[in-house]
Amino acid sequence: MSEARKRVGVLISGRGSNMAALIEAARAADYPAEIALVISNRPDAAGLETAAKQGIATRVVDHKQFESRNDFEAELYEVLARARIDIVCLAGFMRVLTPSFVERWRGRMLNIHPSLLPALKGLNTHARALATGVKMHGCTVHFVVPELDSGPIILQEPVPVLEGDSEEKLAARVLAAEHRIYPAALRLVAEGKAGRG
Ligand code: GRF
């Protein structure tokens, strides 16, 4: 690739296993993006340590330290801008972002959601998949738009619901698929092959 690798900021709130999958993928010499920064809104997010151990720069922007959502997002934007971030990946980031923040990143902000969107938007998707009796579940990487868990789909992977599945078993099977499609979707976006979002 002749162009410079895109600089990616990953936003997390917890475990950070999808973040780790992105970091791992970005090690490949031919990967079109580098993970330049990991930001957590929670100081205790386990993913911060995982990222630091991999030599990735980390920052905490604790939403509790700000008086308003706008102040929190202004700082978030500053931190991303200062790091010259091109693409933002939400990876288990548990804060809803305002339409104005989202608009500033339109076509440059991705999210991973543990269902085959547009089915099962919101939380507790694995329990709800089991409760509704669907035979096919899965995960989706999509561009972020102001409406939650909506926005143009970049990649999906179906995951079967198996006889005797528990929420944990199903979640683990879906998570393995998440770790495959998130790096693949980021590659498409970084190469300009995923549309404009
Ligand atoms: C994943 O299931 C992701 O789809 C959802 O939150 C979870 C985050 O897990 N948005 P991790 O922090 O990436 O391990």
CSV table of C-alpha atoms and ligand atoms in Angstrom, one decimal, residues 14-19 91-92 112-114 175 178, ligand 1:
chain,number,residue,atom,x,y,z
A,14,GLY,CA,-14.3,-2.8,29.8
A,15,ARG,CA,-12.6,-6.1,28.9
A,16,GLY,CA,-11.4,-5.0,25.5
A,17,SER,CA,-11.2,-8.3,23.7
A,18,ASN,CA,-12.3,-6.7,20.4
A,19,MET,CA,-9.7,-4.0,20.9
A,91,ALA,CA,-15.4,-1.7,21.0
A,92,GLY,CA,-17.6,-2.3,24.0
A,112,ILE,CA,-19.4,-3.8,16.8
A,113,HIS,CA,-22.7,-5.2,17.9
A,114,PRO,CA,-23.4,-8.7,19.1
A,175,LEU,CA,-17.4,-13.2,20.5
A,178,GLU,CA,-16.6,-10.6,16.5
B,1,GRF,C1,-18.9,-7.2,22.6
B,1,GRF,O1,-19.8,-8.2,22.7
B,1,GRF,C2,-19.3,-6.1,21.7
B,1,GRF,O2,-20.0,-6.7,20.6
B,1,GRF,C3,-20.3,-5.3,22.5
B,1,GRF,O3,-19.7,-5.3,23.8
B,1,GRF,C4,-18.8,-6.4,23.9
B,1,GRF,C5,-17.5,-5.9,24.2
B,1,GRF,O4,-16.6,-6.9,24.5
B,1,GRF,N1,-20.5,-4.0,21.9
B,1,GRF,P1,-15.0,-6.6,24.6
B,1,GRF,O5,-14.8,-5.4,25.6
B,1,GRF,O6,-14.6,-6.2,23.2
B,1,GRF,O7,-14.4,-7.8,25.1
